[in-house]
mmCIF file of C-alpha atoms in Angstrom:
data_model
loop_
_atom_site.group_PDB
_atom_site.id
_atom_site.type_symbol
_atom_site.label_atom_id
_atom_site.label_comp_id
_atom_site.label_asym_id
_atom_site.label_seq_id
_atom_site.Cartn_x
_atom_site.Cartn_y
_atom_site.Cartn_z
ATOM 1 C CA UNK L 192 -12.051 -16.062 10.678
ATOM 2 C CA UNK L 193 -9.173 -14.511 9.373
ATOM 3 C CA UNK L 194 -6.407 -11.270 10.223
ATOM 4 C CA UNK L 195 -4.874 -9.176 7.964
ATOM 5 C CA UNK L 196 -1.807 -8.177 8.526
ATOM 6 C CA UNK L 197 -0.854 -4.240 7.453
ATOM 7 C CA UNK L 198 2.903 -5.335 7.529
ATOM 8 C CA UNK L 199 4.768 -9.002 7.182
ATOM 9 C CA UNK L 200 5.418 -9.935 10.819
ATOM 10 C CA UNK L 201 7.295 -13.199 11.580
ATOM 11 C CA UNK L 202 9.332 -13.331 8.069
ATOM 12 C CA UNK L 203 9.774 -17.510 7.149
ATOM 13 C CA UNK L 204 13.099 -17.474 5.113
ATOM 14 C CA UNK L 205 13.152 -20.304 3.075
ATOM 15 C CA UNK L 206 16.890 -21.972 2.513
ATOM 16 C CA UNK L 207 17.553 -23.902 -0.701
ATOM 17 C CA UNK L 208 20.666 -26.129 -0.653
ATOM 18 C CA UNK L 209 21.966 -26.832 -4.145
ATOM 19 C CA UNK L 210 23.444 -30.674 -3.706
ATOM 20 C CA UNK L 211 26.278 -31.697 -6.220
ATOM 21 C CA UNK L 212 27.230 -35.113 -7.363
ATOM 22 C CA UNK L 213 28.533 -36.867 -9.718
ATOM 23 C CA UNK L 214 25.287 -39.773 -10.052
ATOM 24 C CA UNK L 215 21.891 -38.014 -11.452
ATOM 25 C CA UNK L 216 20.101 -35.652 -9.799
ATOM 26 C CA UNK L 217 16.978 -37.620 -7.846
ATOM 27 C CA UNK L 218 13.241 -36.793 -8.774
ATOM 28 C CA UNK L 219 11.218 -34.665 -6.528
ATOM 29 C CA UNK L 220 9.125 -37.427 -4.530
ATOM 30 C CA UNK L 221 4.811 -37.166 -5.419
ATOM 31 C CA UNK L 222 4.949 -35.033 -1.792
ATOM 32 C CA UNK L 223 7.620 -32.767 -2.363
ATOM 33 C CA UNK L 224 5.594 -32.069 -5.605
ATOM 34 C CA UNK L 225 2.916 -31.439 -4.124
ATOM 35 C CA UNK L 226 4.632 -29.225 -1.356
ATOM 36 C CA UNK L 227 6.560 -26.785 -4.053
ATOM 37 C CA UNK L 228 3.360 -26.631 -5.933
ATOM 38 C CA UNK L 229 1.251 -25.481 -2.983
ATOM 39 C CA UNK L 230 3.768 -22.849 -1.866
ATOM 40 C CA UNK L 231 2.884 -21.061 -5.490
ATOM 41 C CA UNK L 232 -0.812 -19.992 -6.944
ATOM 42 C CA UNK L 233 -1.303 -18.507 -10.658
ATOM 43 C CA UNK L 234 -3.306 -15.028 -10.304
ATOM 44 C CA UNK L 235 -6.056 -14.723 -12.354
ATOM 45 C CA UNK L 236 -6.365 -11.010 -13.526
ATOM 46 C CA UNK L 237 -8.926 -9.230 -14.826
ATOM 47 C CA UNK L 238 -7.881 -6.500 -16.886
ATOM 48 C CA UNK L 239 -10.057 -2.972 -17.235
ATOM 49 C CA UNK L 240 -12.295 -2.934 -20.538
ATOM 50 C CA UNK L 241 -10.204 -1.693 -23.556
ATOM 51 C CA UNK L 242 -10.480 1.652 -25.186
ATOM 52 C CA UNK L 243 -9.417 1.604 -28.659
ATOM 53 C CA UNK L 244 -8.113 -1.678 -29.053
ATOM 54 C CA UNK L 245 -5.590 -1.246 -25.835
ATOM 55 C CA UNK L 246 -6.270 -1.698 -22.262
ATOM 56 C CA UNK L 247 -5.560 1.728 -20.844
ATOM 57 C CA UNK L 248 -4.431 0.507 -17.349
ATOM 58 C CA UNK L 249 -2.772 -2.777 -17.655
ATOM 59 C CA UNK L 250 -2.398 -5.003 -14.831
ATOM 60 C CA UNK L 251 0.622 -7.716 -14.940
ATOM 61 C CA UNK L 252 0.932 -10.563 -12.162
ATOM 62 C CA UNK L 253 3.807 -12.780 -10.867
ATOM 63 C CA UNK L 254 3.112 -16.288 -9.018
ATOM 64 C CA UNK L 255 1.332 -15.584 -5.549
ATOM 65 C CA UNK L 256 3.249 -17.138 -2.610
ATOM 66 C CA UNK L 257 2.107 -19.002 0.141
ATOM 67 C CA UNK L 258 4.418 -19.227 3.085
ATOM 68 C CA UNK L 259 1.710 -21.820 4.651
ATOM 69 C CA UNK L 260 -1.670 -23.035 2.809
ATOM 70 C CA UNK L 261 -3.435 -20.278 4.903
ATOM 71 C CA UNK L 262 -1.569 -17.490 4.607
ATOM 72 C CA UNK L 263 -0.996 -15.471 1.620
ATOM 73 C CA UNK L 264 3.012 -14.281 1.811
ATOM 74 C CA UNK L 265 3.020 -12.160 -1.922
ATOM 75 C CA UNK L 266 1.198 -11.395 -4.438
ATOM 76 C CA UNK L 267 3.543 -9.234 -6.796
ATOM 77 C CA UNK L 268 2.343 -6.938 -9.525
ATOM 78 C CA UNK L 269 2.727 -4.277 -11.828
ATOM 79 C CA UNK L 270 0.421 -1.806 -13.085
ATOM 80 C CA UNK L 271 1.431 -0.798 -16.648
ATOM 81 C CA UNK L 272 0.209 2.884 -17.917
ATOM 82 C CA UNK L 273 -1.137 3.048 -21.407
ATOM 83 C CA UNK L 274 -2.710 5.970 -21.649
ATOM 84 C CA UNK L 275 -1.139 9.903 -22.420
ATOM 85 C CA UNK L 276 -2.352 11.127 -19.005
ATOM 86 C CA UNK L 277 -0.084 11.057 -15.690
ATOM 87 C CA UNK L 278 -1.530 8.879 -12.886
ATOM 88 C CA UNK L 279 -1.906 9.937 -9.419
ATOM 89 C CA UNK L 280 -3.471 6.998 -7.371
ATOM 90 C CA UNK L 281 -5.469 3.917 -7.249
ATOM 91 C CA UNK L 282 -6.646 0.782 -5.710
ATOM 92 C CA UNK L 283 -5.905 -2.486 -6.321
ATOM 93 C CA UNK L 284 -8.535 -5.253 -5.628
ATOM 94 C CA UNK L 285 -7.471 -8.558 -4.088
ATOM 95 C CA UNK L 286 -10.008 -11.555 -4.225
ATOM 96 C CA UNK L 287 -8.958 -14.769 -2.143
ATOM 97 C CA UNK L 288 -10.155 -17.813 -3.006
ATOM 98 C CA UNK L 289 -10.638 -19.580 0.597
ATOM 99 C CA UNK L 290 -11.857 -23.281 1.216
ATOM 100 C CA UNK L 291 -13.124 -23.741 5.097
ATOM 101 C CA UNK L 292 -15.351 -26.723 5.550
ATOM 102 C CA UNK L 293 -15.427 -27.859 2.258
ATOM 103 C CA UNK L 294 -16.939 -24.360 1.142
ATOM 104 C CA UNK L 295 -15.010 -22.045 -1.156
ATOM 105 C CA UNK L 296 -15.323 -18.577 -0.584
ATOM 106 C CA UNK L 297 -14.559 -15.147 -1.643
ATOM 107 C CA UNK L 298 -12.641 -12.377 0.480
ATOM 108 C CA UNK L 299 -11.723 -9.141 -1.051
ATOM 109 C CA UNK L 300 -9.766 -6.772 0.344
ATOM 110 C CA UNK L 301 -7.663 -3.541 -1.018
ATOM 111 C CA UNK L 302 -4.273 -2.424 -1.949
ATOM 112 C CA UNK L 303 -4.233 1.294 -2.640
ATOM 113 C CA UNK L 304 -1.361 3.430 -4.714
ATOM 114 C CA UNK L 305 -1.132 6.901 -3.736
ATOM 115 C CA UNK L 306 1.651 9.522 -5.275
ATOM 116 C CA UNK L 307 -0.711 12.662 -3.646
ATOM 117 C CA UNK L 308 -1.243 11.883 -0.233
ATOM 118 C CA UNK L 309 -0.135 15.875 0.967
ATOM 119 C CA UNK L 310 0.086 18.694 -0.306
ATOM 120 C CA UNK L 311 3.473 18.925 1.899
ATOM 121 C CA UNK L 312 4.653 15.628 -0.661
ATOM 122 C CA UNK L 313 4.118 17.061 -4.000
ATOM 123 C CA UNK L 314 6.874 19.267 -4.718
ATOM 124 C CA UNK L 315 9.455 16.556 -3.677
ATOM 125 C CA UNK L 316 8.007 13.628 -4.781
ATOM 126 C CA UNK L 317 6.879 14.824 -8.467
ATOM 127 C CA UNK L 318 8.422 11.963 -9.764
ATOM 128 C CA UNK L 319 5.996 9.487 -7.847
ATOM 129 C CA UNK L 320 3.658 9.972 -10.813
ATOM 130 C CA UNK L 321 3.387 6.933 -13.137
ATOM 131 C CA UNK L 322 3.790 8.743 -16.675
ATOM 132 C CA UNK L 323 2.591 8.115 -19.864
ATOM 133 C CA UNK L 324 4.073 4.077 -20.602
ATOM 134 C CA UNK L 325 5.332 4.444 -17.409
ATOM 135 C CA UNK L 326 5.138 1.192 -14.757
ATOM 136 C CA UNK L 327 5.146 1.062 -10.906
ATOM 137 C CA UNK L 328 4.874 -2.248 -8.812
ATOM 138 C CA UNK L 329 1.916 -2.690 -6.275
ATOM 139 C CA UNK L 330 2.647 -5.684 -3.235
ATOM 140 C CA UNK L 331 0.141 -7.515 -1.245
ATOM 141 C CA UNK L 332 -0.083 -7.385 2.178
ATOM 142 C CA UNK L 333 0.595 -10.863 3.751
ATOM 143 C CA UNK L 334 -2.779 -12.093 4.645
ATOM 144 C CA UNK L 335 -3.451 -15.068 6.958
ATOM 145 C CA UNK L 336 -6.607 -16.867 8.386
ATOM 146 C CA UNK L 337 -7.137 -19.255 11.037
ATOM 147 C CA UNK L 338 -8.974 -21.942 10.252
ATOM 148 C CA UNK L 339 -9.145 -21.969 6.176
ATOM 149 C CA UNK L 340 -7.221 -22.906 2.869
ATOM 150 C CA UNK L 341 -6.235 -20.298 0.186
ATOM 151 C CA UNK L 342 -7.226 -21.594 -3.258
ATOM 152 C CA UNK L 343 -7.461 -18.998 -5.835
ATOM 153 C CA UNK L 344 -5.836 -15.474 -6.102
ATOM 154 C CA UNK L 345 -7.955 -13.144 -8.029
ATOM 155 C CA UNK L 346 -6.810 -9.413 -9.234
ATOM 156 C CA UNK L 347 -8.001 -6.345 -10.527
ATOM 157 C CA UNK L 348 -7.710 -2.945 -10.774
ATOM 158 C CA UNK L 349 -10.615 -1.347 -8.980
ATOM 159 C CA UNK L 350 -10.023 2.786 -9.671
ATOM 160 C CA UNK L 351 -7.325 4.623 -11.250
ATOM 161 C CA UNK L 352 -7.212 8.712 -10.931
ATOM 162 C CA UNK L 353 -5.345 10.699 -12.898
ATOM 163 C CA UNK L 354 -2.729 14.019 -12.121
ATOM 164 C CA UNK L 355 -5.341 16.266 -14.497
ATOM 165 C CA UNK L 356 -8.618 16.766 -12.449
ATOM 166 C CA UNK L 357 -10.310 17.081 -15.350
ATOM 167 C CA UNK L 358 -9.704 13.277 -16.910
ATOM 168 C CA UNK L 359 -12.124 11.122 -16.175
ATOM 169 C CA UNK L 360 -10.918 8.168 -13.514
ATOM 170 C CA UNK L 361 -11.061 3.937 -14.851
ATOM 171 C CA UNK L 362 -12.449 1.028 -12.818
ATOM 172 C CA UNK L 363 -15.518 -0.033 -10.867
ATOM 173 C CA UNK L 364 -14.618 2.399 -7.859
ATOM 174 C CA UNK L 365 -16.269 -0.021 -5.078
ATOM 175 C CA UNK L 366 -13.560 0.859 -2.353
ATOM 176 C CA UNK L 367 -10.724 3.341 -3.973
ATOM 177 C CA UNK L 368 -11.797 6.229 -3.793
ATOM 178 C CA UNK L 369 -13.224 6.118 -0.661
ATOM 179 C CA UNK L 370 -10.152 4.477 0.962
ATOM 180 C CA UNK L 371 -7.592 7.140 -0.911
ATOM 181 C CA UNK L 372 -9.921 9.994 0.360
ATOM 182 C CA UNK L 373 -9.591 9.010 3.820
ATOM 183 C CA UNK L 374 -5.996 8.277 4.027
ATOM 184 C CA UNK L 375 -5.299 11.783 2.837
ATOM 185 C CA UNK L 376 -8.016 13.153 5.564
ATOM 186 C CA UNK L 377 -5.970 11.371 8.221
ATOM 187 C CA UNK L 378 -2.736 12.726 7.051
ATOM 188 C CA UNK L 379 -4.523 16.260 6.534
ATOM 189 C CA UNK L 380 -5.613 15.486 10.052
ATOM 190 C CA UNK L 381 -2.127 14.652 11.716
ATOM 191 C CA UNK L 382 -0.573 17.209 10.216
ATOM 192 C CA UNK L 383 -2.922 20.086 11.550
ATOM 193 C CA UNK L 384 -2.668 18.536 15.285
ATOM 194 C CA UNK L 385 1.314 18.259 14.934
ATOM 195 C CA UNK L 386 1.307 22.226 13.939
ATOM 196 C CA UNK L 387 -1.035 22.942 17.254
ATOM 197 C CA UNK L 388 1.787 21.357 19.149
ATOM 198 C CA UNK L 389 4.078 23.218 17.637
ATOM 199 C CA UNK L 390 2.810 26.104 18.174
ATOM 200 C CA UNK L 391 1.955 25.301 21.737
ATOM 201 C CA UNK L 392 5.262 24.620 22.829
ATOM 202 C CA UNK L 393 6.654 28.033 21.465
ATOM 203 C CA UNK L 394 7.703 26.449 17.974
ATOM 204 C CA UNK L 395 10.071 24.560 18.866
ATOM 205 C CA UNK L 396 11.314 21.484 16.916
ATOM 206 C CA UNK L 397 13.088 19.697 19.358
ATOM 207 C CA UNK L 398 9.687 19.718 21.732
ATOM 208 C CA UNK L 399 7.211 17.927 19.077
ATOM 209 C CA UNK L 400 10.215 15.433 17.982
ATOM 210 C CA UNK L 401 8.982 12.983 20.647
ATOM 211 C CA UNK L 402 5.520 13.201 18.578
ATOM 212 C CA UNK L 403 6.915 11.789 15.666
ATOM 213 C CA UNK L 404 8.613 9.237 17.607
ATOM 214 C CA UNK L 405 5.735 7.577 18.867
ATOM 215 C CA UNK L 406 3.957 4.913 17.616
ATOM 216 C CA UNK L 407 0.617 5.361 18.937
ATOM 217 C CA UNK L 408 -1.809 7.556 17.110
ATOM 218 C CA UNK L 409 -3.213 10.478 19.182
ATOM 219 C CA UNK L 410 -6.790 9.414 20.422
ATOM 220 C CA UNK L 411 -7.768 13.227 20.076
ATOM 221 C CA UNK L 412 -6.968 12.813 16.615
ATOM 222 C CA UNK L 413 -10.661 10.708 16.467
ATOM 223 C CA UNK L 414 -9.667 8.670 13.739
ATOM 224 C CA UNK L 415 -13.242 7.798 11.714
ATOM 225 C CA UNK L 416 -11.675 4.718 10.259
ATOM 226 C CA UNK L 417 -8.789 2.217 9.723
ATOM 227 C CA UNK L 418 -7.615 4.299 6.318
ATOM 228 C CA UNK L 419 -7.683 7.808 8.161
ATOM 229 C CA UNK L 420 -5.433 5.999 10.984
ATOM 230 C CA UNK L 421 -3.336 5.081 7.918
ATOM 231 C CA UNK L 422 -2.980 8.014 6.782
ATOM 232 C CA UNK L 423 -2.042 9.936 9.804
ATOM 233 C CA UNK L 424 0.803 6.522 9.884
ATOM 234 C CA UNK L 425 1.819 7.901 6.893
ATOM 235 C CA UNK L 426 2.417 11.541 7.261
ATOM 236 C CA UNK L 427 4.186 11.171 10.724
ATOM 237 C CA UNK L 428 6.716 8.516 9.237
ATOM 238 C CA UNK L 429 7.332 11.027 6.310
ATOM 239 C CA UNK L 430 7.795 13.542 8.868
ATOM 240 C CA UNK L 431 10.146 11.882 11.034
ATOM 241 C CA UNK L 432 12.361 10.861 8.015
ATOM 242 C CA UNK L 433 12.559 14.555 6.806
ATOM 243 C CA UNK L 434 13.997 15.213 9.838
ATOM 244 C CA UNK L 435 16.121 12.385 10.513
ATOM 245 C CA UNK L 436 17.418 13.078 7.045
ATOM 246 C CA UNK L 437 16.983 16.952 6.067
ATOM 247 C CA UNK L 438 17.285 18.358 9.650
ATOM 248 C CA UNK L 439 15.307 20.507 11.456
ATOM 249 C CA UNK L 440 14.448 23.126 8.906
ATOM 250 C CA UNK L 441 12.899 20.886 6.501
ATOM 251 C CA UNK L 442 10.278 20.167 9.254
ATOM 252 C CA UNK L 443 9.919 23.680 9.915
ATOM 253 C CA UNK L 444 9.023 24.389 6.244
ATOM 254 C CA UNK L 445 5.930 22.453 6.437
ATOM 255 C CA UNK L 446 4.948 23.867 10.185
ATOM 256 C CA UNK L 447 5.673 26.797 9.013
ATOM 257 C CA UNK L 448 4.105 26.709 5.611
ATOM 258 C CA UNK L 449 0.242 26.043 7.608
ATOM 259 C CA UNK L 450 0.738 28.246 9.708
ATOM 260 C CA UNK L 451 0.871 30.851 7.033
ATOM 261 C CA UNK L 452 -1.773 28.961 5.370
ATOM 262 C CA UNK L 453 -4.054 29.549 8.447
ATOM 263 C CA UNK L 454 -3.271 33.296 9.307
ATOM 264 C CA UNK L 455 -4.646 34.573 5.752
#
């Protein structure tokens, strides 16, 4: 019916010409209206229940925009932390409104947040945390379908975990957890194969690089699920860039760092 698309592919630019003259400035013909009107959708967000008298996890939406009445370009938004505690990750649910032979129709899909997706990220990335009144901005993936009409944007925040184990997480949990969980198996997963290379091929750096340059995922790897796969996406990009940026040693800290890990 439908494909999602993990990344914008085939960006639309859109080029607005300002006109100047000295007469008035024409109306907007009844289908030009129409047009700029159906390029935008309000988002209708449903916030988590209040605890004394504030929503804890607040939940602020732009417009959504439509590059096409099918396909879903943006939906920009910010999650807004009220409580004293230090977030670590979340979900994001995303409800499209879709019209397909006169029928409207939910589908729901899932934006996750994740500041603790390795061990290997924590120490450098401590600053990923969304603090006490702090804010951090969640986008939408562009989503398209085939043969149907987006309507309605809907939005909510399905879980929210917090940097203390101990606090209790927010939100209806119906994908979050799951989904976070397996990204960070995948990239637990990715990481332990890219350490057996490395240790097969005498620890050598420059031997696993073409690893990290790839784009495929390793079938060996046995990937359970699209999030896992993810995840796994995730950790080689951050390797690669540590690299490409750091140089070699700052890869071999984290080789190094499991292997030390796995010999106690």
């Amino acid at each position: 019916m439908h494909s999602r698309l993990m990344i914008s592919v085939g960006v639309i630019v859109l080029l607005l010409t300002a006109v100047f003259a000295t007469t008035a400035p024409k109306r907007l013909s009844r289908q030009s209206e129409q047009k700029v009107a159906a390029s935008q959708l309000k988002i209708a967000v449903r916030q988590l229940p209040h605890e004394d008298g504030i929503i804890p996890v607040e939940l602020r939406c732009e417009v959504a925009e439509l590059s096409a009445p099918n396909t879903l370009e943006r939906a920009p938004c910010i999650i807004i932390n009220h409580t004293n505690k230090y977030i670590s990750g979340g979900a994001v649910a995303i409800s499209l409104i879709v019209e397909k032979d006169g029928k409207l129709s939910p589908d729901v899909g899932f934006q996750t947040f994740d500041t603790f997706l390795h061990p290997d990220f924590r120490d450098e990335h401590k600053n990923n945390l969304i603090p006490p009144g702090g804010h951090s901005r969640v986008q939408s993936v562009e989503t398209s379908y085939d043969d149907a009409t987006i309507r309605g944007v809907k939005i909510w925040i399905d879980y929210v975990e917090f940097a203390d184990a101990a606090a209790a997480a927010l939100g209806p949990n119906r994908a979050g957890l799951r989904m976070l969980t397996d990204i960070r198996a995948g990239a637990a997963k990715y990481k332990k194969w890219l350490v057996q290379k490395y240790n097969q091929r005498g620890k050598s750096v420059e031997e696993i690089i073409p690893l990290l340059e790839s784009q495929a995922i390793p079938e060996e790897l046995e990937m359970k699920s699209g999030d896992e796969e993810q995840g796994a996406i995730f950790y080689r990009n951050y390797a690669r860039k540590a690299y490409q940026t750091k140089g070699a040693q700052s890869l071999i800290k984290y080789l190094n760092t499991a292997n030390a890990v796995a010999n106690k």
